[in-house]
Amino acid sequence: MPKITDYPRLNKANKIKNDPEQNSLFIPDFCALKMVFAVVVIGELLAIVLTISPLRMDKQRWDDLAILSLFVQWNGLMCSSALCVLRPIFKHYSNRFVAISSYLIILLIIVVLSELTFYIVEQYYLFEAISFASHWEFLLHNLLIGGIISALALRYFYVQHQWRMKVQAESCTKLQLLQARIRPHFLFNSMNSIASLTRTRPEVAERMTEDLAELFRMLFREDHEMIIWSRELTLCEHYIDIEKQRLGERLKIEWKISNIPDDALVPALILQPLLENAIFHGIEPEIDGGRIAVMGEFNHNQLIITVENTNSKNLIHRQGNKMALANIEERLKAHYHGKASIVCHEKNDVYFAIVAMPYLTKDER
Amino acid sequence: MKILIADDESLARDRIAYLLKEINPDYQQVEASNGLETIEQVNEEEPDVVLMDIRMPGMGGLEAAQHLMTIENPPAIIFTTAYDEYALQAFESQAVDYLLKPIRKERLEKALGHCSKLNKLQLEQLGQQNPETAHRTHISTQIRGTILLIPVKDICCFLADHKYISIQYNKDGEMAETIIEDTLKSLEEEFSSVFMRIHRNALIRKDKIEALEKKDDGRILLKLKKLPEGFEVSRRHLPSVRKLMKS
């Protein structure tokens, strides 16, 4: 199982990922005019259904409908105004809590209004045409109808909300996925470096453009693709070459790759975001830069890749791209089904990110 | 016209340098590779315009601009950035001059043509909207027209004294004192993560607190590491000081 030690960067990442579901309330805004109108119309339809459902034919029906409408509208509008008032409070709670509590509130309102109606009718001998059954029968009858209708309504709102969330998620994931894997900064900074080099050292600009093209070609491929380890390493070296042009002496990097079989498959560009993080947090904030070390080992049929960097001692810690680590974790999960892991920790101002993946070759896949 | 190019990347500086040369070969150019150097260069060279990168190590462009604003005749500042969501939104809303890298020659020329001077209000707004500049890394004060920077990490305390604030700080191993114009309230707000209020007129660095001492006359003094004299703690702030010392 992927395991994560407590490091603020990553914890934040997980939180952000879950936030959209927690923060959006499934109950619509009942204060909106459109919703009030919908409640009135649905209430009226319910009153009509209730009036015509018993199989009898007499003139009294119209009177029944009028009184039923009055009662149903009263209930409907009271319930929706209660939900409207409570909405700001509901925002702070989970949807499960909101669902249960709003259902109970609706039932409570129905009980109170039924009691009130019963009392008024009995006290003033109104609507003699309607022969009320016993007190308890009346209450139970209303509670049952109200309970079923409101359960259906809440269920409908929930399903609609889920559907809306899904549409929203699908529309932004593609862009977010790309941003989780490479910072827009990198692209624009590289463009600027190329623009500068074109005049002074065209041959370096040319190579940098090639490196950049190769990286982006890989980025735009399908997410599930795997590449052989030697190719991954070359891509990472290209990435570092580009950044080295920009950062110069400030970026010191050491590669210590031993005995990893060249034919081992890894998810494409799984390491690049770690290098990017190392540069962002360890090198860029320091005037004198810092040191990055990439270590690769092959042990017990596992590839263990460590990216370590000196962490900036700067007073203000930079806010990072919180999605990168969460994204790597997710990709590892998708490729290796829990057999790979990423662990991050910090010790004596050095930050470590360790990825462990099982050894897979083309034939085994 | 004298132009200071402030950017931590030499390639970025080179490019702006030759663009400026093409626009007008008579422009005088100076360079700086971080916020601190920028201030030094402004002190020495007194440029008319600073082309300031936002992201620089040590001290970023926004903070450097804040310090530059304290001098009498500050240079005009044009910010440059490759990509910065927060900053760009802020620039737009505050109508501050900025250029996107890679910079187009025409844009640069146009910006130099009518660059306006920033005002304090604009900068304050920029600082608030940028999550990366939670507080300044340095406090600046003016001495005979030049900017003196004091790293916040060297400051022990801020003491209010009539209209001014006196700062006691560690200068090359020895304690030094200087005076700035500010209010304790705004300093307290800005540096709440590092400093705490112990009295109506004193902000003390949290990690320098050593011990509490009760005097015969009932006053309670707070001793700081490496400082002989104590600072009076008021009754109102005593509980929070105790709480901090326990944790």
Coordinates of C-alpha atoms in Angstrom, one line a residue:
Chain A
M1 CA 0.0 0.0 0.0
P2 CA 1.3 3.5 -0.7
K3 CA 2.4 4.9 2.6
I4 CA 3.0 8.5 3.4
T5 CA 4.7 10.0 6.3
D6 CA 3.5 13.3 7.8
Y7 CA 4.8 16.0 5.6
P8 CA 2.8 19.2 5.2
R9 CA 3.1 19.4 1.4
L10 CA 1.6 16.0 0.9
N11 CA -1.1 16.2 3.6
K12 CA -2.3 19.4 1.9
A13 CA -2.4 17.6 -1.4
N14 CA -4.7 15.0 -0.1
K15 CA -7.0 17.5 1.5
I16 CA -7.3 19.5 -1.6
K17 CA -8.2 16.5 -3.6
N18 CA -11.1 15.6 -1.4
D19 CA -12.3 19.1 -0.9
P20 CA -14.8 19.5 -3.8
E21 CA -17.0 16.7 -2.5
Q22 CA -16.9 18.0 1.1
N23 CA -17.5 21.6 0.3
S24 CA -20.4 21.5 -2.1
L25 CA -23.8 21.0 -0.6
F26 CA -26.2 18.7 -2.4
I27 CA -29.3 20.6 -1.2
P28 CA -30.1 23.3 -3.7
D29 CA -30.7 26.9 -2.7
F30 CA -34.4 27.0 -1.7
C31 CA -34.3 30.8 -1.4
A32 CA -34.0 31.1 -5.1
L33 CA -37.2 32.2 -6.9
K34 CA -36.9 29.3 -9.3
M35 CA -36.9 26.8 -6.4
V36 CA -39.9 28.4 -4.7
F37 CA -41.8 28.2 -7.9
A38 CA -40.8 24.5 -8.4
V39 CA -41.9 23.7 -4.8
V40 CA -45.3 25.4 -5.4
V41 CA -45.9 23.5 -8.7
I42 CA -44.8 20.1 -7.3
G43 CA -47.0 20.7 -4.2
E44 CA -50.0 21.5 -6.4
L45 CA -49.4 18.3 -8.5
L46 CA -49.2 16.3 -5.3
A47 CA -52.5 17.8 -4.1
I48 CA -54.2 16.9 -7.4
V49 CA -52.8 13.3 -7.2
L50 CA -54.1 13.0 -3.7
T51 CA -57.5 14.3 -4.6
I52 CA -58.1 12.1 -7.6
S53 CA -56.6 9.0 -6.2
P54 CA -59.6 7.6 -4.3
L55 CA -62.0 6.1 -6.9
R56 CA -65.1 8.1 -6.3
M57 CA -67.0 10.7 -8.3
D58 CA -68.8 13.6 -6.7
K59 CA -68.9 17.3 -6.7
Q60 CA -67.0 17.6 -3.5
R61 CA -63.7 16.9 -5.2
W62 CA -63.1 20.6 -6.0
D63 CA -63.6 21.5 -2.4
D64 CA -61.2 18.7 -1.4
L65 CA -58.6 19.9 -3.8
A66 CA -58.8 23.5 -2.4
I67 CA -58.3 22.4 1.1
L68 CA -55.6 19.8 0.3
S69 CA -53.7 22.4 -1.8
L70 CA -53.8 24.8 1.1
F71 CA -52.4 22.2 3.4
V72 CA -49.8 20.8 1.0
Q73 CA -48.5 24.3 0.0
W74 CA -48.3 25.2 3.6
N75 CA -46.2 22.2 4.4
G76 CA -44.1 22.5 1.2
L77 CA -43.2 26.2 1.7
M78 CA -42.5 25.8 5.4
C79 CA -40.1 23.0 4.7
S80 CA -38.3 24.8 1.9
S81 CA -38.0 28.0 3.9
A82 CA -36.5 26.0 6.8
L83 CA -33.9 24.5 4.4
C84 CA -33.3 27.9 2.9
V85 CA -32.6 29.4 6.4
L86 CA -30.4 26.4 7.4
R87 CA -28.3 26.3 4.2
P88 CA -25.5 28.5 5.5
I89 CA -25.2 26.2 8.6
F90 CA -25.4 23.0 6.5
K91 CA -22.4 24.2 4.5
H92 CA -20.1 23.3 7.3
Y93 CA -21.2 19.7 7.6
S94 CA -20.9 16.5 5.5
N95 CA -23.6 15.6 3.1
R96 CA -24.6 12.6 5.1
F97 CA -25.3 14.7 8.2
V98 CA -27.2 17.2 6.1
A99 CA -29.4 14.5 4.5
I100 CA -30.4 13.0 7.8
S101 CA -30.9 16.3 9.6
S102 CA -32.9 17.9 6.8
Y103 CA -35.1 14.8 6.6
L104 CA -35.8 14.9 10.3
I105 CA -36.5 18.6 10.1
I106 CA -39.0 18.1 7.3
L107 CA -40.8 15.3 9.3
L108 CA -40.9 17.6 12.4
I109 CA -42.5 20.4 10.4
I110 CA -45.1 18.0 9.0
V111 CA -46.0 16.8 12.6
V112 CA -46.2 20.4 13.9
L113 CA -48.4 21.6 11.0
S114 CA -50.6 18.5 11.1
E115 CA -51.2 19.0 14.8
L116 CA -51.9 22.7 14.2
T117 CA -54.3 21.9 11.4
F118 CA -56.1 19.3 13.5
Y119 CA -56.4 21.8 16.4
I120 CA -57.8 24.6 14.2
V121 CA -60.3 22.4 12.4
E122 CA -61.5 20.9 15.6
Q123 CA -61.7 24.1 17.5
Y124 CA -63.5 26.2 15.0
Y125 CA -65.5 23.4 13.3
L126 CA -64.2 24.4 9.9
F127 CA -64.6 22.3 6.8
E128 CA -67.4 20.2 8.1
A129 CA -67.5 18.5 4.7
I130 CA -64.3 16.7 5.5
S131 CA -64.8 14.0 8.0
F132 CA -61.7 13.7 9.9
A133 CA -60.6 10.4 11.0
S134 CA -59.1 10.0 14.5
H135 CA -56.3 12.3 15.6
W136 CA -53.7 9.6 15.3
E137 CA -54.8 8.4 11.9
F138 CA -54.6 12.0 10.5
L139 CA -51.1 12.5 11.9
L140 CA -49.8 9.1 10.7
H141 CA -51.4 9.6 7.3
N142 CA -49.7 12.9 6.8
L143 CA -46.4 11.8 8.1
L144 CA -46.3 8.8 5.8
I145 CA -47.1 10.8 2.7
G146 CA -44.7 13.6 3.7
G147 CA -42.0 11.1 4.6
I148 CA -42.1 9.3 1.2
I149 CA -42.3 12.4 -0.9
S150 CA -39.5 14.2 0.9
A151 CA -37.3 11.1 0.8
L152 CA -37.8 11.0 -3.0
A153 CA -37.0 14.7 -3.3
L154 CA -33.8 14.4 -1.3
R155 CA -32.8 11.4 -3.2
Y156 CA -33.4 13.3 -6.5
F157 CA -31.3 16.3 -5.3
Y158 CA -28.5 14.0 -4.3
V159 CA -28.4 12.2 -7.6
Q160 CA -28.5 15.5 -9.5
H161 CA -25.7 16.8 -7.4
Q162 CA -23.6 13.8 -8.0
W163 CA -24.1 14.1 -11.7
R164 CA -23.2 17.8 -11.7
M165 CA -20.0 17.0 -9.8
K166 CA -19.1 14.4 -12.3
V167 CA -19.5 16.7 -15.2
Q168 CA -17.5 19.4 -13.5
A169 CA -14.7 16.9 -12.6
E170 CA -14.4 15.6 -16.1
S171 CA -14.1 19.0 -17.6
C172 CA -11.2 20.1 -15.5
T173 CA -9.3 16.9 -14.9
K174 CA -7.4 17.0 -18.2
L175 CA -5.9 20.4 -17.6
Q176 CA -5.3 19.7 -13.9
L177 CA -3.6 16.4 -14.7
L178 CA -1.2 18.2 -17.0
Q179 CA -0.5 20.9 -14.4
A180 CA 0.0 18.3 -11.7
R181 CA 2.7 16.8 -13.9
I182 CA 4.5 19.9 -15.1
R183 CA 4.4 23.5 -13.8
P184 CA 3.4 26.1 -16.4
H185 CA 6.4 28.1 -15.0
F186 CA 8.7 25.5 -16.5
L187 CA 7.3 25.9 -20.0
F188 CA 7.4 29.7 -20.0
N189 CA 10.8 30.0 -18.3
S190 CA 12.2 27.5 -20.9
M191 CA 10.7 29.6 -23.7
N192 CA 12.4 32.6 -22.3
S193 CA 15.7 30.8 -22.0
I194 CA 15.4 29.7 -25.6
A195 CA 14.6 33.2 -26.8
S196 CA 17.7 34.5 -25.0
L197 CA 20.0 31.7 -26.3
T198 CA 18.8 32.0 -29.9
R199 CA 21.1 35.0 -30.5
T200 CA 24.0 34.2 -28.2
R201 CA 24.3 30.5 -28.5
P202 CA 22.0 29.2 -31.2
E203 CA 23.3 25.6 -31.0
V204 CA 22.3 25.4 -27.3
A205 CA 18.9 26.9 -28.1
E206 CA 18.4 24.3 -30.7
R207 CA 19.2 21.4 -28.3
M208 CA 17.0 22.9 -25.7
T209 CA 14.1 23.1 -28.1
E210 CA 14.6 19.4 -28.9
D211 CA 14.7 18.4 -25.2
L212 CA 11.6 20.4 -24.6
A213 CA 9.8 18.9 -27.5
E214 CA 10.7 15.4 -26.4
L215 CA 9.4 16.0 -22.8
F216 CA 6.1 17.5 -24.0
R217 CA 5.6 14.7 -26.5
M218 CA 5.8 12.2 -23.6
L219 CA 3.5 14.4 -21.5
F220 CA 0.8 14.4 -24.0
R221 CA 0.7 10.7 -24.3
E222 CA -1.9 8.6 -22.6
D223 CA -1.6 8.4 -18.9
H224 CA -1.4 4.6 -18.6
E225 CA 1.7 4.2 -20.8
M226 CA 4.9 2.7 -19.4
I227 CA 8.4 3.2 -20.8
I228 CA 11.6 1.4 -20.2
W229 CA 13.8 2.7 -17.4
S230 CA 16.7 3.9 -19.6
R231 CA 14.3 6.0 -21.6
E232 CA 12.8 7.5 -18.4
L233 CA 16.3 8.3 -17.2
T234 CA 17.2 10.1 -20.5
L235 CA 14.0 12.2 -20.3
C236 CA 14.8 13.2 -16.7
E237 CA 18.3 14.2 -17.9
H238 CA 16.8 16.3 -20.6
Y239 CA 14.6 18.0 -18.1
I240 CA 17.6 18.7 -15.8
D241 CA 19.6 20.0 -18.8
I242 CA 16.9 22.5 -19.6
E243 CA 16.8 23.7 -16.0
K244 CA 20.6 23.8 -15.8
Q245 CA 20.7 26.3 -18.6
R246 CA 18.3 28.5 -16.6
L247 CA 19.7 28.1 -13.1
G248 CA 23.4 27.7 -14.0
E249 CA 25.8 26.9 -11.1
R250 CA 23.0 27.1 -8.6
L251 CA 21.7 23.7 -9.7
K252 CA 24.1 20.9 -8.6
I253 CA 22.9 17.4 -9.4
E254 CA 24.4 14.0 -8.8
W255 CA 23.2 10.7 -10.4
K256 CA 23.9 7.5 -8.5
I257 CA 22.1 4.9 -10.5
S258 CA 23.3 1.3 -9.9
N259 CA 22.3 -2.1 -11.3
I260 CA 18.7 -1.2 -12.4
P261 CA 17.9 -3.4 -15.4
D262 CA 17.5 -1.3 -18.6
D263 CA 14.4 -3.3 -19.6
A264 CA 12.5 -2.5 -16.4
L265 CA 9.2 -0.7 -17.2
V266 CA 8.1 2.4 -15.3
P267 CA 5.2 4.7 -15.7
A268 CA 6.3 7.5 -18.2
L269 CA 7.7 10.6 -16.5
I270 CA 7.0 9.3 -13.0
L271 CA 10.2 10.9 -11.7
Q272 CA 10.2 14.2 -13.4
P273 CA 7.6 15.8 -11.0
L274 CA 9.9 14.8 -8.1
L275 CA 12.9 16.6 -9.7
E276 CA 10.6 19.6 -10.4
N277 CA 9.6 19.7 -6.7
A278 CA 13.3 19.4 -5.7
I279 CA 14.2 22.4 -7.9
F280 CA 11.2 24.4 -6.8
H281 CA 11.7 23.9 -3.0
G282 CA 15.4 23.3 -2.8
I283 CA 17.2 25.3 -5.5
E284 CA 15.1 28.3 -6.6
P285 CA 14.5 29.9 -3.2
E286 CA 18.2 30.0 -2.3
I287 CA 20.7 32.5 -3.7
D288 CA 23.5 29.9 -3.7
G289 CA 21.1 27.2 -5.0
G290 CA 21.4 23.7 -3.6
R291 CA 22.1 20.1 -4.3
I292 CA 19.9 17.3 -5.7
A293 CA 20.8 13.7 -5.7
V294 CA 19.0 11.0 -7.6
M295 CA 19.7 7.4 -6.5
G296 CA 18.5 4.3 -8.1
E297 CA 18.8 0.8 -6.7
F298 CA 17.6 -2.7 -7.6
N299 CA 16.8 -4.7 -4.6
H300 CA 14.7 -7.9 -4.1
N301 CA 13.1 -7.5 -7.5
Q302 CA 12.2 -3.9 -6.7
L303 CA 13.3 -0.6 -8.2
I304 CA 14.0 1.9 -5.5
I305 CA 14.4 5.5 -6.7
T306 CA 15.3 8.2 -4.2
V307 CA 15.3 12.0 -5.0
E308 CA 16.8 14.0 -2.2
N309 CA 17.4 17.7 -2.1
T310 CA 18.6 20.3 0.4
N311 CA 15.5 22.0 1.6
S312 CA 15.5 25.8 1.5
K313 CA 16.2 27.4 4.9
N314 CA 14.4 30.5 3.7
L315 CA 12.1 32.2 6.2
I316 CA 9.1 31.9 3.9
H317 CA 8.4 28.5 2.5
R318 CA 7.2 28.5 -1.0
Q319 CA 3.8 27.3 -1.7
G320 CA 4.2 24.4 -3.9
N321 CA 2.1 22.6 -6.5
K322 CA 0.3 20.4 -4.1
M323 CA -1.0 18.1 -6.7
A324 CA 2.3 16.6 -7.9
L325 CA 2.8 14.1 -5.1
A326 CA -0.8 13.1 -5.0
N327 CA -0.7 12.6 -8.7
I328 CA 2.3 10.3 -8.5
E329 CA 0.6 8.3 -5.8
E330 CA -2.5 7.9 -7.9
R331 CA -0.5 6.8 -10.9
L332 CA 1.4 4.2 -8.9
K333 CA -1.8 2.9 -7.6
A334 CA -3.2 2.6 -11.1
H335 CA -0.2 0.9 -12.6
Y336 CA 0.8 -1.5 -9.7
H337 CA -2.4 -2.0 -7.7
G338 CA -0.9 -1.2 -4.4
K339 CA 2.5 -3.0 -4.9
A340 CA 4.3 0.3 -5.4
S341 CA 4.8 3.1 -2.9
I342 CA 6.0 6.7 -2.5
V343 CA 7.3 7.8 0.9
C344 CA 8.4 11.4 1.7
H345 CA 10.3 12.6 4.7
E346 CA 12.5 15.4 5.9
K347 CA 15.7 15.0 8.0
N348 CA 18.3 17.6 8.9
D349 CA 17.1 20.1 6.2
V350 CA 17.3 17.4 3.5
Y351 CA 14.0 16.3 1.9
F352 CA 13.7 12.7 0.6
A353 CA 11.1 11.3 -1.8
I354 CA 11.5 7.5 -2.2
V355 CA 9.6 5.6 -4.9
A356 CA 9.5 1.8 -4.8
M357 CA 8.2 -0.1 -7.8
P358 CA 8.2 -3.8 -8.6
Y359 CA 10.3 -5.0 -11.5
L360 CA 8.2 -5.4 -14.6
T361 CA 9.3 -6.2 -18.1
K362 CA 7.5 -6.0 -21.4
D363 CA 6.7 -9.7 -21.4
E364 CA 5.3 -9.8 -17.9
R365 CA 2.8 -7.0 -18.5
Chain B
M1 CA 18.0 56.8 -18.8
K2 CA 19.5 54.3 -16.4
I3 CA 17.8 50.9 -16.1
L4 CA 18.3 48.2 -13.5
I5 CA 17.6 44.7 -14.6
A6 CA 16.8 42.5 -11.6
D7 CA 16.5 38.8 -12.4
D8 CA 18.1 35.7 -10.9
E9 CA 18.5 34.0 -14.2
S10 CA 21.4 35.2 -16.3
L11 CA 19.7 34.2 -19.6
A12 CA 16.7 36.3 -18.7
R13 CA 19.0 39.3 -17.9
D14 CA 21.0 38.8 -21.1
R15 CA 17.8 38.9 -23.2
I16 CA 16.4 42.1 -21.6
A17 CA 19.9 43.6 -21.9
Y18 CA 20.1 43.2 -25.7
L19 CA 16.5 44.2 -26.2
L20 CA 17.2 47.4 -24.3
K21 CA 20.3 48.0 -26.4
E22 CA 18.3 47.7 -29.5
I23 CA 15.6 50.0 -28.3
N24 CA 18.1 52.7 -27.4
P25 CA 21.9 52.2 -27.3
D26 CA 22.3 55.1 -25.0
Y27 CA 20.4 53.5 -22.1
Q28 CA 22.7 52.8 -19.2
Q29 CA 22.3 49.3 -17.8
V30 CA 22.9 47.8 -14.4
E31 CA 22.1 44.3 -13.2
A32 CA 21.1 42.6 -10.0
S33 CA 20.4 38.9 -9.4
N34 CA 18.2 39.0 -6.3
G35 CA 16.2 41.4 -4.1
L36 CA 19.1 42.4 -1.8
E37 CA 21.4 43.2 -4.7
T38 CA 18.6 45.2 -6.3
I39 CA 18.4 47.4 -3.2
E40 CA 22.2 47.8 -3.1
Q41 CA 22.3 48.7 -6.8
V42 CA 19.5 51.3 -6.3
N43 CA 21.4 52.8 -3.4
E44 CA 24.6 53.0 -5.4
E45 CA 23.5 53.6 -9.0
E46 CA 20.2 55.4 -8.5
P47 CA 18.5 54.0 -11.6
D48 CA 15.4 55.6 -13.2
V49 CA 13.6 52.3 -13.9
V50 CA 13.8 48.9 -12.3
L51 CA 12.8 45.9 -14.4
M52 CA 12.0 43.6 -11.5
D53 CA 11.4 39.8 -11.6
I54 CA 8.9 38.7 -9.1
R55 CA 10.4 35.3 -8.2
M56 CA 14.0 35.8 -6.9
P57 CA 15.8 33.9 -4.2
G58 CA 16.5 35.5 -0.8
M59 CA 14.2 38.4 -1.4
G60 CA 11.5 38.5 -4.0
G61 CA 10.6 41.3 -6.3
L62 CA 7.5 42.4 -4.5
E63 CA 9.3 42.8 -1.2
A64 CA 12.2 44.6 -2.8
A65 CA 9.7 47.0 -4.4
Q66 CA 8.2 47.7 -0.9
H67 CA 11.6 48.7 0.4
L68 CA 12.4 50.8 -2.6
M69 CA 9.2 52.8 -2.0
T70 CA 10.6 54.1 1.3
I71 CA 13.3 56.3 -0.3
E72 CA 12.5 59.8 -1.3
N73 CA 12.8 59.5 -5.1
P74 CA 12.1 55.8 -5.8
P75 CA 12.7 54.5 -9.3
A76 CA 9.8 53.5 -11.5
I77 CA 9.2 49.7 -11.2
I78 CA 8.1 47.4 -14.0
F79 CA 7.5 43.8 -12.8
T80 CA 8.5 40.9 -15.0
T81 CA 7.3 37.3 -14.7
A82 CA 7.1 34.1 -16.8
Y83 CA 3.9 32.9 -15.2
D84 CA 2.3 33.8 -12.0
E85 CA -1.4 33.4 -11.5
Y86 CA -1.7 35.3 -8.2
A87 CA 0.6 38.2 -9.2
L88 CA -1.0 38.7 -12.6
Q89 CA -4.5 39.0 -11.1
A90 CA -3.1 41.5 -8.6
F91 CA -1.3 43.5 -11.2
E92 CA -4.5 43.7 -13.3
S93 CA -6.6 44.8 -10.4
Q94 CA -4.0 47.4 -9.2
A95 CA -3.1 48.6 -12.7
V96 CA 0.6 48.0 -12.1
D97 CA 3.0 47.8 -15.0
Y98 CA 4.2 44.3 -15.8
L99 CA 5.7 42.3 -18.6
L100 CA 5.4 38.7 -19.4
K101 CA 8.5 36.7 -20.3
P102 CA 9.6 36.1 -23.0
I103 CA 9.2 39.8 -23.3
R104 CA 8.4 41.4 -26.7
K105 CA 10.6 44.3 -27.7
E106 CA 7.6 46.4 -28.6
R107 CA 6.0 45.8 -25.2
L108 CA 9.2 46.7 -23.4
E109 CA 9.6 49.8 -25.4
K110 CA 6.0 50.8 -24.7
A111 CA 6.3 50.1 -21.0
L112 CA 9.5 52.2 -20.7
G113 CA 7.7 55.0 -22.6
H114 CA 5.0 55.5 -20.0
C115 CA 6.0 53.7 -16.8
S116 CA 4.4 55.2 -13.8
K117 CA 5.6 55.2 -10.3
L118 CA 4.1 52.8 -7.9
N119 CA 2.4 54.0 -4.8
K120 CA 2.3 52.5 -1.4
L121 CA -1.3 51.5 -1.5
Q122 CA -0.8 49.5 -4.7
L123 CA 2.1 47.6 -3.2
E124 CA 0.2 46.8 0.0
Q125 CA -2.6 45.4 -2.1
L126 CA -0.1 43.3 -4.1
G127 CA 1.5 41.9 -1.0
Q128 CA -1.9 40.9 0.5
Q129 CA -2.9 39.1 -2.7
N130 CA 0.2 37.1 -3.0
P131 CA 0.3 34.0 -0.7
E132 CA 4.0 33.6 -1.0
T133 CA 4.8 37.0 0.6
A134 CA 3.3 36.3 4.0
H135 CA 5.6 38.8 5.5
R136 CA 8.7 40.8 4.6
T137 CA 12.1 39.1 5.1
H138 CA 13.7 42.5 5.9
I139 CA 12.8 45.7 7.5
S140 CA 14.1 48.8 5.8
T141 CA 15.0 52.2 7.0
Q142 CA 16.5 55.2 5.3
I143 CA 19.9 56.6 6.2
R144 CA 21.0 59.7 4.3
G145 CA 19.0 58.8 1.2
T146 CA 20.0 55.2 1.1
I147 CA 18.2 52.1 2.2
L148 CA 19.5 50.1 5.1
L149 CA 18.1 46.6 5.3
I150 CA 17.8 44.6 8.6
P151 CA 17.0 40.9 8.2
V152 CA 13.9 40.0 10.2
K153 CA 15.7 36.9 11.5
D154 CA 18.2 39.1 13.3
I155 CA 15.6 41.3 15.1
C156 CA 15.0 40.7 18.8
C157 CA 12.3 43.2 19.5
F158 CA 10.3 46.2 18.3
L159 CA 9.7 48.8 21.0
A160 CA 7.3 51.7 20.5
D161 CA 8.8 55.0 21.5
H162 CA 6.5 58.0 20.9
K163 CA 6.1 58.4 17.2
Y164 CA 8.8 55.9 16.2
I165 CA 9.6 52.2 16.6
S166 CA 13.0 51.3 17.9
I167 CA 14.4 48.0 16.7
Q168 CA 17.0 46.0 18.6
Y169 CA 18.8 43.6 16.4
N170 CA 21.9 41.5 16.1
K171 CA 24.5 43.1 13.8
D172 CA 27.5 40.8 13.2
G173 CA 27.3 39.4 16.7
E174 CA 26.7 42.6 18.5
M175 CA 23.4 44.3 19.5
A176 CA 22.5 47.4 17.5
E177 CA 19.6 49.7 17.6
T178 CA 17.8 51.6 14.9
I179 CA 14.6 53.6 14.5
I180 CA 11.9 53.1 11.9
E181 CA 8.6 54.8 11.2
D182 CA 5.8 52.3 11.5
T183 CA 3.2 51.2 14.0
L184 CA 3.4 48.3 16.4
K185 CA -0.1 47.2 15.4
S186 CA 0.8 46.7 11.7
L187 CA 4.1 45.0 12.6
E188 CA 2.3 42.7 15.0
E189 CA -0.2 41.8 12.2
E190 CA 2.5 41.2 9.6
F191 CA 4.9 39.2 11.8
S192 CA 2.4 37.4 14.1
S193 CA 4.1 34.0 13.3
V194 CA 7.5 35.2 14.6
F195 CA 6.8 38.0 17.1
M196 CA 4.4 38.4 20.0
R197 CA 3.1 41.4 21.9
I198 CA 4.0 41.4 25.6
H199 CA 3.2 45.0 26.5
R200 CA 1.4 48.0 25.0
N201 CA 4.8 49.1 23.6
A202 CA 6.7 45.9 22.9
L203 CA 6.9 43.1 20.4
I204 CA 9.2 40.3 21.3
R205 CA 10.7 37.6 19.1
K206 CA 9.1 34.3 20.2
D207 CA 12.1 32.0 19.9
K208 CA 14.3 34.3 21.9
I209 CA 12.2 34.1 25.1
E210 CA 14.2 32.7 28.0
A211 CA 12.6 33.3 31.4
L212 CA 10.1 35.3 33.4
E213 CA 11.3 37.2 36.4
K214 CA 9.3 38.8 39.1
K215 CA 10.6 42.1 40.6
D216 CA 10.1 43.3 44.1
D217 CA 7.8 46.1 43.0
G218 CA 5.4 43.5 41.4
R219 CA 6.4 44.1 37.8
I220 CA 7.1 41.0 35.7
L221 CA 10.1 41.1 33.4
L222 CA 10.8 38.9 30.4
K223 CA 14.4 37.9 29.8
L224 CA 15.6 37.3 26.3
K225 CA 18.5 35.1 25.3
K226 CA 21.8 37.0 25.1
L227 CA 20.2 40.3 26.3
P228 CA 21.0 41.7 29.7
E229 CA 18.0 43.8 30.4
G230 CA 14.4 42.5 30.7
F231 CA 11.2 43.7 29.1
E232 CA 8.2 44.4 31.1
V233 CA 5.2 42.1 30.5
S234 CA 1.8 43.6 31.1
R235 CA -1.0 41.8 33.0
R236 CA -3.1 41.6 29.9
H237 CA -0.4 39.7 27.9
L238 CA 1.0 37.6 30.7
P239 CA -1.3 34.6 30.1
S240 CA -0.4 34.3 26.4
V241 CA 3.3 34.6 27.2
R242 CA 3.0 31.8 29.9
K243 CA 1.1 29.7 27.4
L244 CA 3.8 30.1 24.8
M245 CA 6.6 29.2 27.2
K246 CA 4.8 26.0 28.3
S247 CA 4.4 24.7 24.7

